[in-house]
Short mmCIF file of C-alpha atoms and ligand atoms in Angstrom, two decimals:
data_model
loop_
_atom_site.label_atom_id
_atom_site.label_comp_id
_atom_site.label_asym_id
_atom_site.label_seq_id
_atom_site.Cartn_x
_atom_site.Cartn_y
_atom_site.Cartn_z
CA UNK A 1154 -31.29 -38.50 -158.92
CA UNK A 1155 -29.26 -36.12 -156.82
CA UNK A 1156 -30.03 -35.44 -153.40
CA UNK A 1157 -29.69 -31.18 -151.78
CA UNK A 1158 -29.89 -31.22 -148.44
CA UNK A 1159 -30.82 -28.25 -146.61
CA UNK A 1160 -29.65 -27.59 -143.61
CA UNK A 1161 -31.75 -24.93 -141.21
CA UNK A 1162 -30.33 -22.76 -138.96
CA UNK A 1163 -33.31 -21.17 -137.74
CA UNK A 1164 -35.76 -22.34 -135.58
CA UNK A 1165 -38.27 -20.95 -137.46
CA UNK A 1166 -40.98 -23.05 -139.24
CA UNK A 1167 -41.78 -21.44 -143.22
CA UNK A 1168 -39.25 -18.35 -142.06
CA UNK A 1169 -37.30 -16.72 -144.53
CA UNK A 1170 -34.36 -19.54 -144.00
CA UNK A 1171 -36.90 -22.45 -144.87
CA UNK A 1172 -38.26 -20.54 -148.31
CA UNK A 1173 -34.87 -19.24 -149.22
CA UNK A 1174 -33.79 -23.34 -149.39
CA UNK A 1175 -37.08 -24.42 -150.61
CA UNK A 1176 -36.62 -20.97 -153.51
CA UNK A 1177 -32.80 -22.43 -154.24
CA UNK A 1178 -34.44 -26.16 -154.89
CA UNK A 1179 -37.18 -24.42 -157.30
CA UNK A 1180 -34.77 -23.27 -159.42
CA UNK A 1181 -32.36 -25.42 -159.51
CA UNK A 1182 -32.44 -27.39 -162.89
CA UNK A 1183 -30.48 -30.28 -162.23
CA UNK A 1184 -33.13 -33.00 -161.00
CA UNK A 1185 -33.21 -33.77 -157.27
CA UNK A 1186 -35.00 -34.55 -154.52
CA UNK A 1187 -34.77 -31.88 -151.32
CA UNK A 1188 -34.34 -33.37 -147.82
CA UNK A 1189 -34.43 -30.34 -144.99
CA UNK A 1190 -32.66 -30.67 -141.87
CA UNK A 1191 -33.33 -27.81 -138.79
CA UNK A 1192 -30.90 -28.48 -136.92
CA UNK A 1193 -32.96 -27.39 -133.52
CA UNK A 1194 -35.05 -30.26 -133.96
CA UNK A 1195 -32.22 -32.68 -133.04
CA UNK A 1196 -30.24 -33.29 -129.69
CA UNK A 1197 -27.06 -32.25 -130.48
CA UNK A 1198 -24.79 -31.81 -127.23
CA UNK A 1199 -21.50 -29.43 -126.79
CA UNK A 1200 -18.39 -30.94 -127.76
CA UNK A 1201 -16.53 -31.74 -124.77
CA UNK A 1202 -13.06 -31.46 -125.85
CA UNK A 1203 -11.78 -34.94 -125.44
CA UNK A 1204 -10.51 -35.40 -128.92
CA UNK A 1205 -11.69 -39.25 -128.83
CA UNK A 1206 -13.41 -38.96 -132.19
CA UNK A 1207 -10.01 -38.70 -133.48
CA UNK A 1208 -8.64 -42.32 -132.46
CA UNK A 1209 -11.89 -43.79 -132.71
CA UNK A 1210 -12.32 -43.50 -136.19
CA UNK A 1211 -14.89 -40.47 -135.96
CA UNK A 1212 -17.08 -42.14 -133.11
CA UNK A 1213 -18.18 -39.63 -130.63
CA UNK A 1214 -17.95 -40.42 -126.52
CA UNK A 1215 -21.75 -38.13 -126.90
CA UNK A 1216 -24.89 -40.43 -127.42
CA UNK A 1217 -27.00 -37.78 -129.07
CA UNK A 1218 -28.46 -37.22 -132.52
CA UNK A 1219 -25.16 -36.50 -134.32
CA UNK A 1220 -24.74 -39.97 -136.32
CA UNK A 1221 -28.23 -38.93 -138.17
CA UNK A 1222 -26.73 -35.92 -139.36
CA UNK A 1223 -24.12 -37.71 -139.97
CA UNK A 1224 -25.85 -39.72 -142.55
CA UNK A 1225 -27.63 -37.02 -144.32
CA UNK A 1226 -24.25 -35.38 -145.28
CA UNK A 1227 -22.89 -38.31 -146.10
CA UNK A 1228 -26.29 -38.79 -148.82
CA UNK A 1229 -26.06 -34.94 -149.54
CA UNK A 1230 -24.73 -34.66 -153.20
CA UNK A 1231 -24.73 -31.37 -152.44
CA UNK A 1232 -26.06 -28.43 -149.58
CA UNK A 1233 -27.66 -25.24 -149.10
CA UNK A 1234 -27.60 -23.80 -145.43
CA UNK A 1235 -29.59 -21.02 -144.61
CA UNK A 1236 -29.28 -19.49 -141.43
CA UNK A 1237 -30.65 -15.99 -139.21
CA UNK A 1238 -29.11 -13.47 -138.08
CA UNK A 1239 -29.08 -13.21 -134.29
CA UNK A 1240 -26.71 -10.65 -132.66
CA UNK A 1241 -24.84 -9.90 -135.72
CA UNK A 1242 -23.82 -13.17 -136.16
CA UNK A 1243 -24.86 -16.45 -137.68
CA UNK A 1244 -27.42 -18.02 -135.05
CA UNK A 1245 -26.02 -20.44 -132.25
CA UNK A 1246 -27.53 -23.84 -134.20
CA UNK A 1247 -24.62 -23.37 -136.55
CA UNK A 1248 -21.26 -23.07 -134.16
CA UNK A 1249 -23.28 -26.11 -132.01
CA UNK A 1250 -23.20 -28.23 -134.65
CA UNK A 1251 -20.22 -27.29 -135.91
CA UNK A 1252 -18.16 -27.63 -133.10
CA UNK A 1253 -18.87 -31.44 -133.02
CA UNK A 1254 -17.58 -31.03 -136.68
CA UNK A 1255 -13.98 -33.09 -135.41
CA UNK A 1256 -15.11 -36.20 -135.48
CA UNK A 1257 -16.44 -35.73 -138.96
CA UNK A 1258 -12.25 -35.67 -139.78
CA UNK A 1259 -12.22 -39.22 -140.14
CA UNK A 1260 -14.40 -38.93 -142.83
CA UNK A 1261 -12.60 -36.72 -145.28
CA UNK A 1262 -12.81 -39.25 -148.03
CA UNK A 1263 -16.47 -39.23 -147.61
CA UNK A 1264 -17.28 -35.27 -147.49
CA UNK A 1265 -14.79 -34.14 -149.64
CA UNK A 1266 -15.85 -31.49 -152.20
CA UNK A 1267 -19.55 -31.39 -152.03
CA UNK A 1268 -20.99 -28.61 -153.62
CA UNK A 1269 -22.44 -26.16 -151.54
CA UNK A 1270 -24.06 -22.64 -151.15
CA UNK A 1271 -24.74 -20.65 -147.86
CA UNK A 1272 -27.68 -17.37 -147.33
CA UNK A 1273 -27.81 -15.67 -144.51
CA UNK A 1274 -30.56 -13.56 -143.27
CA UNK A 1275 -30.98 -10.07 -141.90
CA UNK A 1276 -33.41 -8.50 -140.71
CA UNK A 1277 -32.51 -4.97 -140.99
CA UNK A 1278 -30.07 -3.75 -144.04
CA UNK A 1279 -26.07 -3.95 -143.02
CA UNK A 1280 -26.99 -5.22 -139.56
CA UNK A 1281 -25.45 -9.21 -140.52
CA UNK A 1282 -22.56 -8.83 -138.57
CA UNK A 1283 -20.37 -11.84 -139.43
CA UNK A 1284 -23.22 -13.63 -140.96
CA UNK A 1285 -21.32 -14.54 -144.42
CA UNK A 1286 -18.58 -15.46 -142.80
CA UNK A 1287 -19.79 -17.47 -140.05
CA UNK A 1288 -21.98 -19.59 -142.99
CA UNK A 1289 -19.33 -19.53 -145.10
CA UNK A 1290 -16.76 -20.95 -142.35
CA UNK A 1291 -19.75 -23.72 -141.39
CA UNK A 1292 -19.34 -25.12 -145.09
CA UNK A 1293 -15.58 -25.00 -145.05
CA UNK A 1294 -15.34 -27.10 -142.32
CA UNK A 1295 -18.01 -29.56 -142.93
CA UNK A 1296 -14.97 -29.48 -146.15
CA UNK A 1297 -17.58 -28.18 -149.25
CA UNK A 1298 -16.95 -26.58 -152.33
CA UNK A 1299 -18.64 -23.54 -151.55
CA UNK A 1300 -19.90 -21.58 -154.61
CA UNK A 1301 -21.59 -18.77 -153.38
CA UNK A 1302 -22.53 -17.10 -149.64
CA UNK A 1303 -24.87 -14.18 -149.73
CA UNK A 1304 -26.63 -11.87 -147.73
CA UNK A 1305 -30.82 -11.35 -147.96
CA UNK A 1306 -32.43 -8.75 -145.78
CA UNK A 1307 -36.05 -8.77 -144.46
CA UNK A 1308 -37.37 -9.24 -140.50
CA UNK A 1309 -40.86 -10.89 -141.25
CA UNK A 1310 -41.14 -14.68 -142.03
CA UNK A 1311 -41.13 -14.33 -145.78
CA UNK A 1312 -40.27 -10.46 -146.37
CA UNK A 1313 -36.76 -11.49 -147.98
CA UNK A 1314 -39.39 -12.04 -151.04
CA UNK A 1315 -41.27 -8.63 -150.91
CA UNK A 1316 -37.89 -7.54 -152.87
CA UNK A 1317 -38.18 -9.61 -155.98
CA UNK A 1318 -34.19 -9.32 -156.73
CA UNK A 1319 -33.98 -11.33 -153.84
CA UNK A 1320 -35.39 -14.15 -156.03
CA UNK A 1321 -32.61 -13.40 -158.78
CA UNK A 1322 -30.03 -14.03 -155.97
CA UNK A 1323 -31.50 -17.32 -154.86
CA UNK A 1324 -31.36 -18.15 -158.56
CA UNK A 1325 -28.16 -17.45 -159.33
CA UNK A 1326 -26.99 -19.24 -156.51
CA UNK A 1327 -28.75 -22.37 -157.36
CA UNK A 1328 -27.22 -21.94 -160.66
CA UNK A 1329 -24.12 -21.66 -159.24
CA UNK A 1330 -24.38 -24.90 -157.51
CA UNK A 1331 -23.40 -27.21 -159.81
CA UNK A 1332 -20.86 -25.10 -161.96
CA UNK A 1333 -16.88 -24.80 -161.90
CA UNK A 1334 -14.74 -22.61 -159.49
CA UNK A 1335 -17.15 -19.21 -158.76
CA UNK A 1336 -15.20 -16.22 -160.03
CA UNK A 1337 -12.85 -14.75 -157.51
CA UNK A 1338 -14.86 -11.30 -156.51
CA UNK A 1339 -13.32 -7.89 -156.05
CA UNK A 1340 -12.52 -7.25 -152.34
CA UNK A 1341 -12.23 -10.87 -151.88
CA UNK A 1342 -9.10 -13.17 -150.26
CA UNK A 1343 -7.47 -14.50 -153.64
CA UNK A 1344 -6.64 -17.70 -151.66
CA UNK A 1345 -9.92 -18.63 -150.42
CA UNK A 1346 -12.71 -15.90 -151.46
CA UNK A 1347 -13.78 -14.76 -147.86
CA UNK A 1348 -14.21 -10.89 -147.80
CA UNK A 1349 -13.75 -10.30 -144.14
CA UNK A 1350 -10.38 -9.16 -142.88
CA UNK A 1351 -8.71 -7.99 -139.98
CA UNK A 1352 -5.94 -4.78 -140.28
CA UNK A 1353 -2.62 -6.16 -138.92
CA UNK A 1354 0.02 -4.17 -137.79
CA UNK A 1355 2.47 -3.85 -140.64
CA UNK A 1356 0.23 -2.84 -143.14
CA UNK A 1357 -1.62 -6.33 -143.90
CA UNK A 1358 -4.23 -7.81 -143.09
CA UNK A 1359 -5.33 -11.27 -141.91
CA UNK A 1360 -8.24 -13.21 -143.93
CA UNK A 1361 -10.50 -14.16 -141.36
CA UNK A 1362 -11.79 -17.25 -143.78
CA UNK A 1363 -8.69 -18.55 -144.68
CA UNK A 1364 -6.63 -16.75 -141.48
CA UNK A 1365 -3.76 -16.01 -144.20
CA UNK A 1366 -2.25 -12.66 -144.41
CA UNK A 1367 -0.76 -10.55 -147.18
CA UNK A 1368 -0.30 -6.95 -148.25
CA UNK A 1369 -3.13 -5.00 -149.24
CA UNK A 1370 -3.47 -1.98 -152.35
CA UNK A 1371 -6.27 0.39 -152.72
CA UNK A 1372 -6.67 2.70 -155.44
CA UNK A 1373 -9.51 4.31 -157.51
CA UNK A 1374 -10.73 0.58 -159.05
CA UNK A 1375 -11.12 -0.82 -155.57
CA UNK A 1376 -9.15 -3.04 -153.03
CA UNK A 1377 -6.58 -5.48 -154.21
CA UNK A 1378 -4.83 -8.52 -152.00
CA UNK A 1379 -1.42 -10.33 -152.00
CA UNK A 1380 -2.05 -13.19 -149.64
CA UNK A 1381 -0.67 -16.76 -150.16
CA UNK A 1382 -1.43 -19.71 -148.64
CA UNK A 1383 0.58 -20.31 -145.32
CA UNK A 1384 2.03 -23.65 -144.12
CA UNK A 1385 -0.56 -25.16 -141.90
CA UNK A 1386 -3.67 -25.20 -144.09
CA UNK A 1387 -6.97 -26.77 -143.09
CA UNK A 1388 -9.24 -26.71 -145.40
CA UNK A 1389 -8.03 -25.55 -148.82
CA UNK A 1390 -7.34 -29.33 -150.20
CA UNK A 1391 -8.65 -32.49 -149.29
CA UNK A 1392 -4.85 -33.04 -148.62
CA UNK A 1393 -4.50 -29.74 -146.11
CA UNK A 1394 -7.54 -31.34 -144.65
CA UNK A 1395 -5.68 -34.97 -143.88
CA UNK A 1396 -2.41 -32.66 -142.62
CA UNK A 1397 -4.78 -31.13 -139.86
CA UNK A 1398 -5.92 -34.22 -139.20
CA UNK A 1399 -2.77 -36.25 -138.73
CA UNK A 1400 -1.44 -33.09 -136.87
CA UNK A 1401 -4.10 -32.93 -134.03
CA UNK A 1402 -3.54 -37.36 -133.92
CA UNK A 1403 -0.41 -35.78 -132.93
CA UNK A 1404 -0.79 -33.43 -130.70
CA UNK A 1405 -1.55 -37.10 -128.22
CA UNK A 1406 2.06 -37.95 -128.36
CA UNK A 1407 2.96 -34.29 -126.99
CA UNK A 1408 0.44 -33.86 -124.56
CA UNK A 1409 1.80 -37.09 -122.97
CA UNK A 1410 4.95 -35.88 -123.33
CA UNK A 1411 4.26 -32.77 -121.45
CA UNK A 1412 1.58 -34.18 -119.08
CA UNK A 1413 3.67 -33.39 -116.21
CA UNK A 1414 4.49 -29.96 -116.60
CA UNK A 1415 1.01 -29.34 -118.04
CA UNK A 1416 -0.39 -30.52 -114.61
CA UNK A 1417 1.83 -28.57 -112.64
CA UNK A 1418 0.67 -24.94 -114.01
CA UNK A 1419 -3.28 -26.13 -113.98
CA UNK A 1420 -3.15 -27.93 -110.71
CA UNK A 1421 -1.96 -24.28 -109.18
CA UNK A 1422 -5.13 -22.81 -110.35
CA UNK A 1423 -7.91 -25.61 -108.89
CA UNK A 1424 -9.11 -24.22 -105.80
CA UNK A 1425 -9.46 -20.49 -107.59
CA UNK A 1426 -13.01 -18.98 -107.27
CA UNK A 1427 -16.18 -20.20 -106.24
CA UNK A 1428 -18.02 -22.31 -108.72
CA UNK A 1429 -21.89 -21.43 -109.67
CA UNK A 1430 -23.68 -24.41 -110.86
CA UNK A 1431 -27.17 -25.56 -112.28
CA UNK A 1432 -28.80 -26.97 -108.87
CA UNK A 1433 -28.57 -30.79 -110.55
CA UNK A 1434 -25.18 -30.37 -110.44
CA UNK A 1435 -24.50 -28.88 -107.06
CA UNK A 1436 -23.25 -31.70 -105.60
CA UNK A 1437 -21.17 -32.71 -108.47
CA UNK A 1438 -17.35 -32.59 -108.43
CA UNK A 1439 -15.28 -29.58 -109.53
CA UNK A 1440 -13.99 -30.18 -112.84
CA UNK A 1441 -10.33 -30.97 -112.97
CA UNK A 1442 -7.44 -30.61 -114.85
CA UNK A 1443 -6.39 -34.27 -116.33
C1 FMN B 1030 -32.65 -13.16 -131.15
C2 FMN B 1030 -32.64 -12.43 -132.47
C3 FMN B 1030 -31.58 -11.60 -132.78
C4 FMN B 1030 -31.53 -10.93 -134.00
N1 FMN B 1030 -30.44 -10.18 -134.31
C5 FMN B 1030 -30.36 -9.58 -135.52
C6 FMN B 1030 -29.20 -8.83 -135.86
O1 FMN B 1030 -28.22 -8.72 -135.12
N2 FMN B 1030 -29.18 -8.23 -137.08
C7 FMN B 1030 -30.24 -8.30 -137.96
O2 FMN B 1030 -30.17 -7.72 -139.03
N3 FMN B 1030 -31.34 -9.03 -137.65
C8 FMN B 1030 -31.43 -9.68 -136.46
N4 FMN B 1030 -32.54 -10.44 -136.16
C9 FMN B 1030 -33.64 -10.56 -137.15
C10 FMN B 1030 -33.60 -11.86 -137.94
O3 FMN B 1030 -32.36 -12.05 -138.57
C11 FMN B 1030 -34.68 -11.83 -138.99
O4 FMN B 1030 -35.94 -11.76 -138.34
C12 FMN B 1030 -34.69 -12.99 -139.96
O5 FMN B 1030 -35.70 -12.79 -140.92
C13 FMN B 1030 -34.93 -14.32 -139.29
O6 FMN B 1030 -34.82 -15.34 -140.25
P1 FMN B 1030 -35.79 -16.63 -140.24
O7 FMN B 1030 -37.16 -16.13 -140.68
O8 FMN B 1030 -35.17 -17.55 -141.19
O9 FMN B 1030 -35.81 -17.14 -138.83
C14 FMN B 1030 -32.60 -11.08 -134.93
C15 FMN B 1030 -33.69 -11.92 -134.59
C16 FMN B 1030 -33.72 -12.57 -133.38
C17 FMN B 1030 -34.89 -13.47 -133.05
#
């Protein structure tokens, strides 16, 4: 039997995140079992930067609860994350988690190509912010198929089902789920499906999913884009994905290469400003530059 994982972004127990998974596992008709993840209930620490993960074959220098996440993607068969709006924005829980998301590099092989879906939740109509594409960014780089992102509005814990097409979404999601490629939407990045873009100067614009950039048309049947896929892809083929990877590995030999120099402009800066710290730490050292 296949295993969905859901993974919660919000904090909140039976919100509208939890019934919006447990609504996307109802109709689902593949058989499964549901696991459920909040990802507030475990102790997962800010990434410190180090890049060890990378050399260490995805082991993290942090002795927290990331390895038992770790698991449950790697049992996943496939994921729905469901996360709040907060401040326009997918909550925190998301970019937390995510951000310890290198180490999970050495285990493309592993992750590759799991089907996923993302919902986000609003609590007041057009108020998401970068919602979708903060969800939709999460499941890139934990490196998912993503078949569908979309946007539910209510404030309540359970209002999202006071609107019954809200159900119909949830369903068509979780029959999305386990289909072929979704259909490329209007208004949508050809290369990657994200819908949020930033105007560049020339006249294009810059895919904030994919960060490619193209020309842009607009006429009376909508928006239309000509963006292609740049050099330096990261998550648009398992082999983009292994590029990145090797790339950042390599980024070891430069820095040592340029350790000098690098020291020179950061050591000018140490004794800048006064630091405020958290009263454990008062005594602590000033961080320095390596
Ligand atoms: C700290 C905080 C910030 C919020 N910011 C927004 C917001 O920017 N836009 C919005 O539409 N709703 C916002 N909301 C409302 C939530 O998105 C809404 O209540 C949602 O139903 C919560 O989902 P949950 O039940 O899964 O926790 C905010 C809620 C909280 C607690």
């Amino acid at each position: 039997m296949k295993t969905l994982l859901g993974i919660l972004g919000s904090p909140r127990k039976l919100g509208n995140s939890e019934i919006a998974v447990k609504a996307i596992s109802r109709a689902l008709q593949e058989p499964h079992e549901l696991k459920l993840l909040r990802i507030s209930d475990f102790d997962i620490r800010p990434c410190r930067g180090c890049y060890t993960c990378l050399f260490k074959e995805g082991r993290c220098v942090i002795d927290d609860d990331l390895p038992r996440i770790r698991e449950a993607l790697f049992d996943a068969d496939a994921l729905v994350v469901a996360a709040p709006t907060y401040f326009l924005g997918p909550n925190a829980t998301l970019k937390h988690l995510l951000d310890r998301g290198l180490s999970l590099l050495a285990y493309i092989e592993t992750l590759w190509g799991k089907p996923a879906v993302g919902v986000g939740i609003a609590g007041i109509v057009g108020k998401e912010g970068y919602t979708r594409l903060g969800i939709q960014s999460f499941l890139r780089a934990l490196m998912c198929d993503v078949k569908g992102c979309e946007i539910l509005y209510g404030a309540l814990p359970g209002e999202i089902f006071l609107n019954e097409a809200n159900e119909e979404i949830l369903s068509g999601l979780a029959a999305a789920l386990f289909q072929g490629p979704p259909a490329t939407k209007n208004a949508a990045c050809p290369v990657c499906g994200g819908d949020t873009f930033r105007f560049l100067e020339n006249g294009h614009v810059r895919c904030m999913l994919c960060s490619n950039t193209g020309a842009f048309q607009m006429d009376e049947n909508g928006v239309t884009f000509d963006i292609q896929p740049a050099t330096h892809e990261m998550f648009l083929s398992k082999a983009s994905a292994i590029r990145h990877r090797e790339w950042l590995k390599g980024m070891k030999a430069r820095f040592l290469e340029e350790k000098d120099r690098l020291k020179k402009i950061c050591i000018d800066y140490l004794k800048d400003g006064t630091w405020i710290k958290p009263s454990r730490l008062e005594k602590a050292e000033t961080p320095r530059c390596s």
